[in-house]
C-alpha positions as MATLAB code, in Angstrom:
seq = 'MTEDTRPWSREEFERRLRDKERCYHINHPYQVLMAEGKLNREQIQGWVANRFYYQVSIPRKDAAILANIPDREVRRKWLQRILDHDGYGEDEGGIEAWIRLGMACGMERDELTSLKHVLPGVRFAVDAYVNFARTATWQEAACSSLTELFAPRIHKQRLAGWPDLYPWIDQTGLAYFRKRVTQASRDVEHGLAITLDHFQTRAEQERALDILQFKLDILWTMLDAMHLAYIEQRPPYFNIPV';
ca = [
     -89.281   13.096   90.232;
     -90.904    9.703   90.090;
     -89.767    6.609   88.198;
     -92.466    7.273   85.680;
     -91.144   10.795   84.767;
     -87.384   10.342   85.227;
     -85.622   10.620   81.782;
     -84.209    7.410   80.362;
     -80.533    7.178   80.052;
     -79.220    7.755   76.558;
     -78.617    4.016   76.224;
     -82.118    3.124   77.260;
     -83.712    5.746   75.127;
     -81.773    4.358   72.008;
     -82.830    0.843   73.035;
     -86.438    1.892   72.964;
     -86.070    3.650   69.597;
     -84.470    0.472   68.118;
     -87.132   -1.739   69.651;
     -89.659   -0.142   67.294;
     -88.297   -2.380   64.631;
     -91.048   -4.754   65.477;
     -93.431   -2.358   63.693;
     -91.206   -1.894   60.595;
     -92.759   -2.667   57.258;
     -90.503   -5.641   56.781;
     -93.062   -7.509   58.848;
     -96.075   -6.398   56.784;
     -97.754   -9.349   54.952;
     -96.996   -7.720   51.629;
     -93.277   -7.595   52.387;
     -93.374  -11.057   53.890;
     -94.824  -12.473   50.671;
     -92.270  -10.429   48.620;
     -89.380  -11.959   50.738;
     -90.763  -15.439   50.129;
     -90.914  -15.045   46.383;
     -94.696  -15.328   46.312;
     -95.578  -12.120   44.487;
     -96.341  -12.173   40.725;
     -95.211   -9.645   38.171;
     -98.171   -7.287   38.604;
     -97.699   -7.291   42.381;
     -94.003   -6.441   42.207;
     -94.673   -3.734   39.683;
     -97.500   -2.292   41.710;
     -95.204   -2.055   44.635;
     -92.351   -0.458   42.604;
     -94.820    2.050   40.965;
     -96.381    3.123   44.324;
     -92.994    3.176   46.250;
     -91.784    5.565   43.496;
     -94.152    8.250   44.834;
     -92.365    7.915   48.136;
     -89.015    8.116   46.470;
     -89.726   11.319   44.591;
     -91.138   12.819   47.758;
     -88.048   12.184   49.891;
     -86.128   15.261   48.541;
     -89.128   17.437   49.052;
     -89.357   16.194   52.619;
     -85.764   16.712   53.296;
     -85.818   20.205   51.683;
     -88.614   21.153   54.097;
     -86.576   19.972   57.072;
     -83.503   21.796   55.712;
     -85.445   25.001   55.551;
     -86.128   24.849   59.230;
     -82.576   24.125   60.382;
     -80.855   27.215   61.710;
     -77.402   25.559   62.168;
     -75.105   25.772   59.141;
     -73.126   22.527   59.880;
     -76.392   20.495   60.506;
     -77.710   21.834   57.130;
     -74.490   20.758   55.271;
     -74.932   17.313   56.593;
     -78.722   17.092   55.914;
     -78.228   18.366   52.359;
     -76.489   15.103   51.467;
     -79.808   13.369   51.698;
     -81.296   15.499   48.919;
     -78.174   14.896   46.739;
     -78.400   11.181   47.329;
     -81.981   11.076   45.791;
     -81.815   13.830   43.245;
     -78.253   13.174   42.187;
     -75.174   15.485   41.668;
     -72.371   15.526   39.255;
     -72.032   12.143   37.543;
     -74.178   10.492   40.224;
     -77.718   10.083   38.905;
     -79.080    9.576   42.279;
     -81.557    7.372   44.012;
     -84.769    8.523   42.068;
     -82.993    7.576   38.718;
     -81.930    4.275   40.266;
     -85.524    3.539   41.290;
     -86.638    4.274   37.692;
     -84.094    1.670   36.558;
     -85.536   -0.688   38.978;
     -88.968   -0.319   37.512;
     -87.606   -0.827   34.011;
     -85.738   -3.910   35.234;
     -89.274   -5.205   36.408;
     -90.679   -4.580   32.918;
     -92.134   -1.155   33.262;
     -91.594    1.658   30.906;
     -89.972    4.855   32.216;
     -92.962    7.018   31.190;
     -95.372    4.674   32.848;
     -93.506    4.937   36.201;
     -92.851    8.675   36.196;
     -96.468    9.526   35.217;
     -97.441    8.396   38.762;
    -100.628    7.024   37.251;
    -100.495    3.793   39.220;
    -100.179    5.529   42.575;
    -102.988    4.413   44.884;
    -105.002    7.106   46.716;
    -104.004    5.657   50.100;
    -100.361    5.763   49.238;
    -100.582    9.290   47.957;
    -102.414   10.429   51.162;
     -99.849    8.663   53.470;
     -96.818   10.114   51.737;
     -98.262   13.600   51.448;
     -98.964   13.461   55.217;
     -95.305   12.599   55.819;
     -94.116   15.556   53.746;
     -96.589   17.862   55.491;
     -95.291   16.664   58.887;
     -91.621   17.475   57.913;
     -92.812   20.858   56.763;
     -94.680   21.871   59.886;
     -92.818   20.111   62.696;
     -89.703   21.372   64.349;
     -86.608   20.305   62.536;
     -85.638   18.001   65.369;
     -88.934   16.246   65.364;
     -88.760   15.855   61.561;
     -85.246   14.547   61.846;
     -86.482   12.002   64.363;
     -89.116   10.683   61.895;
     -86.326    9.689   59.605;
     -85.089    7.053   62.124;
     -86.987    4.179   60.253;
     -83.632    4.225   58.491;
     -82.384    2.326   61.515;
     -84.068   -0.785   60.131;
     -83.638   -0.195   56.362;
     -80.254   -1.998   55.812;
     -81.865   -5.265   56.816;
     -84.595   -5.057   54.275;
     -82.210   -3.842   51.452;
     -79.970   -6.788   52.186;
     -82.886   -9.139   52.185;
     -83.830   -8.100   48.665;
     -80.376   -8.229   47.392;
     -79.888  -11.735   48.745;
     -83.247  -13.133   47.690;
     -84.493  -11.466   44.599;
     -81.981  -12.924   42.077;
     -83.260  -16.448   42.890;
     -86.925  -15.660   43.767;
     -87.540  -13.229   40.865;
     -85.131  -14.240   38.067;
     -87.218  -12.243   35.553;
     -86.033   -8.983   37.141;
     -82.818   -7.686   35.541;
     -80.280   -7.676   38.442;
     -78.821   -4.379   37.229;
     -82.018   -2.853   38.521;
     -80.999   -3.817   42.082;
     -78.394   -1.032   42.296;
     -80.732    1.176   44.440;
     -80.691   -1.324   47.211;
     -76.921   -1.735   47.111;
     -76.292    1.970   47.467;
     -78.919    2.486   50.216;
     -77.286   -0.057   52.548;
     -74.387    2.340   53.018;
     -76.308    5.534   52.726;
     -79.020    4.522   55.220;
     -76.283    3.557   57.801;
     -74.754    7.024   57.485;
     -78.044    8.801   57.743;
     -78.940    6.878   60.833;
     -75.771    7.966   62.607;
     -76.661   11.630   62.029;
     -80.412   11.374   62.807;
     -79.862    9.333   65.912;
     -77.367   11.707   67.290;
     -79.800   14.625   66.770;
     -82.619   12.709   68.439;
     -80.575   11.510   71.487;
     -79.187   14.962   72.025;
     -82.417   16.895   71.609;
     -85.148   14.789   73.400;
     -83.919   15.023   76.957;
     -86.876   14.926   79.300;
     -89.152   11.771   79.663;
     -92.012   13.585   77.993;
     -89.774   14.591   75.170;
     -88.351   11.078   74.824;
     -91.859    9.656   74.699;
     -92.729   12.194   72.096;
     -89.821   10.944   69.940;
     -91.102    7.406   70.164;
     -94.477    8.594   69.113;
     -92.971   10.486   66.078;
     -91.091    7.307   65.088;
     -94.243    5.304   65.407;
     -96.016    7.830   63.128;
     -93.459    7.208   60.368;
     -93.701    3.465   60.824;
     -97.537    3.890   60.474;
     -96.881    5.780   57.128;
     -94.821    2.921   55.699;
     -97.332    0.351   57.020;
    -100.348    2.217   55.646;
     -98.798    2.385   52.190;
     -98.511   -1.369   52.166;
    -102.067   -1.695   53.378;
    -103.408    0.103   50.360;
    -101.128   -2.065   48.014;
    -102.310   -5.222   49.674;
    -105.906   -4.419   49.264;
    -105.365   -3.453   45.573;
    -102.855   -6.118   44.394;
    -103.391   -9.047   46.715;
    -107.111   -8.916   47.566;
    -107.903   -7.473   44.100;
    -109.818   -4.647   45.564;
    -108.387   -1.457   44.007;
    -109.992    1.942   44.713;
    -113.650    2.097   43.649;
    -113.619   -1.433   42.556;
    -117.327   -1.784   43.562;
    -118.678    1.162   41.638;
    -118.623    2.260   37.993;
    -116.293    5.137   37.201;
];
């Protein structure tokens, strides 16, 4: 076995996974403008409306993973992700919290839930992610969730910056971000353990890095579509009559 084929240590493998943060969508120009307070109302609302399609697809993605998990204890832990978004008991869940965010940004509930503002590129990217979760092994699908490694930073950034940068947004609508700081950290602990335990050979570890990059590409591509439509003012079919 050569140096190029020897498995990385658990610590080195985790370091390489975490190093993928440089490709996280916090670095996308759309998110950078958002963090600097340079987006207008339409651009914020466009982001909220398109990101909502991702939010409503998360439980479907996690249900697809759940269906492929043979181990009862792993299923019990993974189930929590669906409950976090769909809600249970008196907890209305993350999807409802995102609707409240949209309303705090001046959108009507029906306008958001109709999905009429979802761009084709965003829909295509999100659907590709759900399809991957359905067809991949459950361990590979779990690995794709590891973009949550980087999520608490972006949630904290919004919580710290938005009240001053976008005072027209009702701060009660930021509840989604507050809750996800804790939930994402919990999810990472579980997903990371699955990934570090399952991907053992160098080839498997490199496969895991490719899977994580695929998920990062999904998030980046969603913002590419939004940047084209809301920043460059080139929405789909802008140059032809429809």
